[in-house]
């Protein structure tokens, strides 16, 4: 998606440790025009797939997931990173390793929201090693819900998570695919 690539080139900052900072348009301040266009593009990619729910992980996936849910006209679920008073004990749960914080955390979704009849589109802001997406796939498996595919704003292809998931049979669509990045030189997959 050309607009996403332009925003990355213009506003993205490559930090040490293979982190791309996109706080000025996606992760803290949100460019609403870009977000709307992302939702439209994901609708184009997945229309006709019979999706009934969009599933993401709090917090940074929620904006893109909501833009996607609005376009697909389906509910959006976000997996919570900790069991809070808002989530009772009747949950699906799995452990995810955080690439950005280098820690493990559990993600939970109430059994009331993810159903065996659901056809689920997974959405996240970044795809790096693939741990977050694998966690969402695991939650869907626990619910016996069907995973239709995954839509990602920015995939860092050089970390391999996306291609490993594709090789396992998951349809993964990324709006920008970064082949390599260093400060001042970001190359997209062609
Ligand atoms: P993965 O689980 O695929 O290794 O990493 C994906 C998750 O880590 C995403 O949910 C995202 O929040 C975070 N993440 C991974 N790489 C980056 C990055 O370069 N920049 C930012 N802002 N977040 C990232």
PDB file of N, CA, C and O and ligand atoms in Angstrom, residues 18-22 27 57 60 81 96-100 105 124-133 156 159 181, ligand 1:
ATOM      1  N   UNK A  18      16.215  -3.282  15.855  1.00  0.00           N
ATOM      2  CA  UNK A  18      15.236  -3.578  14.799  1.00  0.00           C
ATOM      3  C   UNK A  18      13.831  -3.089  15.121  1.00  0.00           C
ATOM      4  O   UNK A  18      12.841  -3.722  14.767  1.00  0.00           O
ATOM      5  N   UNK A  19      13.743  -1.973  15.840  1.00  0.00           N
ATOM      6  CA  UNK A  19      12.432  -1.391  16.145  1.00  0.00           C
ATOM      7  C   UNK A  19      12.191  -0.225  15.191  1.00  0.00           C
ATOM      8  O   UNK A  19      13.055   0.639  15.015  1.00  0.00           O
ATOM      9  N   UNK A  20      11.016  -0.221  14.587  1.00  0.00           N
ATOM     10  CA  UNK A  20      10.595   0.921  13.782  1.00  0.00           C
ATOM     11  C   UNK A  20       9.589   1.721  14.599  1.00  0.00           C
ATOM     12  O   UNK A  20       8.569   1.180  15.041  1.00  0.00           O
ATOM     13  N   UNK A  21       9.906   2.997  14.809  1.00  0.00           N
ATOM     14  CA  UNK A  21       9.005   3.842  15.600  1.00  0.00           C
ATOM     15  C   UNK A  21       8.061   4.567  14.649  1.00  0.00           C
ATOM     16  O   UNK A  21       8.508   5.256  13.717  1.00  0.00           O
ATOM     17  N   UNK A  22       6.762   4.378  14.875  1.00  0.00           N
ATOM     18  CA  UNK A  22       5.760   5.021  14.017  1.00  0.00           C
ATOM     19  C   UNK A  22       4.732   5.757  14.884  1.00  0.00           C
ATOM     20  O   UNK A  22       3.550   5.813  14.549  1.00  0.00           O
ATOM     21  N   UNK A  27       1.094   4.615  16.164  1.00  0.00           N
ATOM     22  CA  UNK A  27       1.154   4.034  17.502  1.00  0.00           C
ATOM     23  C   UNK A  27       0.839   4.970  18.658  1.00  0.00           C
ATOM     24  O   UNK A  27       0.592   4.512  19.767  1.00  0.00           O
ATOM     25  N   UNK A  57      -4.778  -7.706  19.561  1.00  0.00           N
ATOM     26  CA  UNK A  57      -4.277  -7.665  20.950  1.00  0.00           C
ATOM     27  C   UNK A  57      -4.173  -6.209  21.379  1.00  0.00           C
ATOM     28  O   UNK A  57      -3.704  -5.370  20.597  1.00  0.00           O
ATOM     29  N   UNK A  60      -1.877  -1.674  20.845  1.00  0.00           N
ATOM     30  CA  UNK A  60      -1.539  -0.978  19.601  1.00  0.00           C
ATOM     31  C   UNK A  60      -2.275  -1.520  18.380  1.00  0.00           C
ATOM     32  O   UNK A  60      -2.284  -0.873  17.339  1.00  0.00           O
ATOM     33  N   UNK A  81      -4.159  -8.193  27.785  1.00  0.00           N
ATOM     34  CA  UNK A  81      -2.836  -8.708  28.148  1.00  0.00           C
ATOM     35  C   UNK A  81      -2.781  -9.217  29.585  1.00  0.00           C
ATOM     36  O   UNK A  81      -1.867  -9.911  29.950  1.00  0.00           O
ATOM     37  N   UNK A  96       2.279 -15.155  25.244  1.00  0.00           N
ATOM     38  CA  UNK A  96       2.913 -14.540  24.079  1.00  0.00           C
ATOM     39  C   UNK A  96       4.228 -13.915  24.531  1.00  0.00           C
ATOM     40  O   UNK A  96       4.294 -13.298  25.597  1.00  0.00           O
ATOM     41  N   UNK A  97       5.264 -14.077  23.708  1.00  0.00           N
ATOM     42  CA  UNK A  97       6.529 -13.408  23.999  1.00  0.00           C
ATOM     43  C   UNK A  97       6.538 -12.047  23.300  1.00  0.00           C
ATOM     44  O   UNK A  97       6.319 -11.967  22.098  1.00  0.00           O
ATOM     45  N   UNK A  98       6.778 -10.993  24.058  1.00  0.00           N
ATOM     46  CA  UNK A  98       6.802  -9.644  23.485  1.00  0.00           C
ATOM     47  C   UNK A  98       8.158  -9.346  22.871  1.00  0.00           C
ATOM     48  O   UNK A  98       9.180  -9.379  23.561  1.00  0.00           O
ATOM     49  N   UNK A  99       8.145  -9.047  21.575  1.00  0.00           N
ATOM     50  CA  UNK A  99       9.394  -8.691  20.894  1.00  0.00           C
ATOM     51  C   UNK A  99       9.924  -7.362  21.418  1.00  0.00           C
ATOM     52  O   UNK A  99      11.121  -7.226  21.694  1.00  0.00           O
ATOM     53  N   UNK A 100       9.025  -6.385  21.602  1.00  0.00           N
ATOM     54  CA  UNK A 100       9.500  -5.048  21.962  1.00  0.00           C
ATOM     55  C   UNK A 100       9.938  -4.964  23.430  1.00  0.00           C
ATOM     56  O   UNK A 100      10.813  -4.178  23.772  1.00  0.00           O
ATOM     57  N   UNK A 105       3.911 -12.535  28.328  1.00  0.00           N
ATOM     58  CA  UNK A 105       2.673 -12.086  28.976  1.00  0.00           C
ATOM     59  C   UNK A 105       1.540 -12.988  28.521  1.00  0.00           C
ATOM     60  O   UNK A 105       1.638 -13.638  27.479  1.00  0.00           O
ATOM     61  N   UNK A 124      -3.143  -6.741  13.314  1.00  0.00           N
ATOM     62  CA  UNK A 124      -2.178  -6.138  14.250  1.00  0.00           C
ATOM     63  C   UNK A 124      -1.415  -5.033  13.526  1.00  0.00           C
ATOM     64  O   UNK A 124      -1.419  -4.961  12.305  1.00  0.00           O
ATOM     65  N   UNK A 125      -0.780  -4.176  14.329  1.00  0.00           N
ATOM     66  CA  UNK A 125      -0.018  -3.080  13.723  1.00  0.00           C
ATOM     67  C   UNK A 125       1.287  -3.577  13.106  1.00  0.00           C
ATOM     68  O   UNK A 125       1.650  -3.189  12.003  1.00  0.00           O
ATOM     69  N   UNK A 126       2.011  -4.469  13.817  1.00  0.00           N
ATOM     70  CA  UNK A 126       3.300  -4.961  13.347  1.00  0.00           C
ATOM     71  C   UNK A 126       3.315  -6.480  13.316  1.00  0.00           C
ATOM     72  O   UNK A 126       2.670  -7.146  14.138  1.00  0.00           O
ATOM     73  N   UNK A 127       4.093  -7.023  12.394  1.00  0.00           N
ATOM     74  CA  UNK A 127       4.414  -8.451  12.390  1.00  0.00           C
ATOM     75  C   UNK A 127       5.933  -8.557  12.322  1.00  0.00           C
ATOM     76  O   UNK A 127       6.555  -8.059  11.374  1.00  0.00           O
ATOM     77  N   UNK A 128       6.512  -9.155  13.350  1.00  0.00           N
ATOM     78  CA  UNK A 128       7.972  -9.290  13.414  1.00  0.00           C
ATOM     79  C   UNK A 128       8.332 -10.775  13.435  1.00  0.00           C
ATOM     80  O   UNK A 128       8.438 -11.415  12.390  1.00  0.00           O
ATOM     81  N   UNK A 129       8.458 -11.369  14.631  1.00  0.00           N
ATOM     82  CA  UNK A 129       8.751 -12.806  14.718  1.00  0.00           C
ATOM     83  C   UNK A 129       7.499 -13.665  14.636  1.00  0.00           C
ATOM     84  O   UNK A 129       7.585 -14.879  14.478  1.00  0.00           O
ATOM     85  N   UNK A 130       6.352 -13.047  14.811  1.00  0.00           N
ATOM     86  CA  UNK A 130       5.089 -13.772  14.643  1.00  0.00           C
ATOM     87  C   UNK A 130       4.469 -14.261  15.938  1.00  0.00           C
ATOM     88  O   UNK A 130       3.424 -14.921  15.908  1.00  0.00           O
ATOM     89  N   UNK A 131       5.065 -13.937  17.096  1.00  0.00           N
ATOM     90  CA  UNK A 131       4.543 -14.462  18.364  1.00  0.00           C
ATOM     91  C   UNK A 131       3.125 -13.960  18.649  1.00  0.00           C
ATOM     92  O   UNK A 131       2.265 -14.731  19.092  1.00  0.00           O
ATOM     93  N   UNK A 132       2.887 -12.678  18.392  1.00  0.00           N
ATOM     94  CA  UNK A 132       1.553 -12.123  18.680  1.00  0.00           C
ATOM     95  C   UNK A 132       0.490 -12.817  17.823  1.00  0.00           C
ATOM     96  O   UNK A 132      -0.562 -13.229  18.334  1.00  0.00           O
ATOM     97  N   UNK A 133       0.778 -12.983  16.534  1.00  0.00           N
ATOM     98  CA  UNK A 133      -0.202 -13.650  15.664  1.00  0.00           C
ATOM     99  C   UNK A 133      -0.397 -15.101  16.067  1.00  0.00           C
ATOM    100  O   UNK A 133      -1.520 -15.607  16.079  1.00  0.00           O
ATOM    101  N   UNK A 156       7.828  -6.639   9.189  1.00  0.00           N
ATOM    102  CA  UNK A 156       9.288  -6.608   9.053  1.00  0.00           C
ATOM    103  C   UNK A 156       9.697  -7.994   8.567  1.00  0.00           C
ATOM    104  O   UNK A 156       9.936  -8.903   9.366  1.00  0.00           O
ATOM    105  N   UNK A 159      12.491 -10.481   9.776  1.00  0.00           N
ATOM    106  CA  UNK A 159      12.416 -11.232  11.032  1.00  0.00           C
ATOM    107  C   UNK A 159      11.746 -12.592  10.856  1.00  0.00           C
ATOM    108  O   UNK A 159      11.759 -13.413  11.776  1.00  0.00           O
ATOM    109  N   UNK A 181      15.951  -2.737   6.960  1.00  0.00           N
ATOM    110  CA  UNK A 181      15.900  -1.344   7.431  1.00  0.00           C
ATOM    111  C   UNK A 181      17.108  -1.017   8.280  1.00  0.00           C
ATOM    112  O   UNK A 181      17.579  -1.812   9.074  1.00  0.00           O
TER     113      UNK A 181
HETATM  114  P1  LIG B   1       5.918 -10.314  16.914  1.00  0.00           P
HETATM  115  O1  LIG B   1       5.046 -10.930  17.963  1.00  0.00           O
HETATM  116  O2  LIG B   1       5.450 -10.604  15.504  1.00  0.00           O
HETATM  117  O3  LIG B   1       7.372 -10.629  17.108  1.00  0.00           O
HETATM  118  O4  LIG B   1       5.825  -8.739  17.109  1.00  0.00           O
HETATM  119  C1  LIG B   1       4.618  -8.073  16.879  1.00  0.00           C
HETATM  120  C2  LIG B   1       4.214  -7.248  18.042  1.00  0.00           C
HETATM  121  O5  LIG B   1       5.329  -6.550  18.601  1.00  0.00           O
HETATM  122  C3  LIG B   1       3.223  -6.196  17.585  1.00  0.00           C
HETATM  123  O6  LIG B   1       2.029  -6.406  18.312  1.00  0.00           O
HETATM  124  C4  LIG B   1       3.848  -4.851  17.906  1.00  0.00           C
HETATM  125  O7  LIG B   1       3.102  -4.206  18.912  1.00  0.00           O
HETATM  126  C5  LIG B   1       5.229  -5.149  18.438  1.00  0.00           C
HETATM  127  N1  LIG B   1       6.301  -4.767  17.493  1.00  0.00           N
HETATM  128  C6  LIG B   1       7.151  -5.610  16.853  1.00  0.00           C
HETATM  129  N2  LIG B   1       8.052  -4.942  16.140  1.00  0.00           N
HETATM  130  C7  LIG B   1       7.779  -3.635  16.305  1.00  0.00           C
HETATM  131  C8  LIG B   1       8.385  -2.430  15.785  1.00  0.00           C
HETATM  132  O8  LIG B   1       9.379  -2.430  15.033  1.00  0.00           O
HETATM  133  N3  LIG B   1       7.817  -1.263  16.156  1.00  0.00           N
HETATM  134  C9  LIG B   1       6.737  -1.209  16.972  1.00  0.00           C
HETATM  135  N4  LIG B   1       6.240   0.002  17.273  1.00  0.00           N
HETATM  136  N5  LIG B   1       6.141  -2.314  17.487  1.00  0.00           N
HETATM  137  C10 LIG B   1       6.655  -3.523  17.146  1.00  0.00           C
END
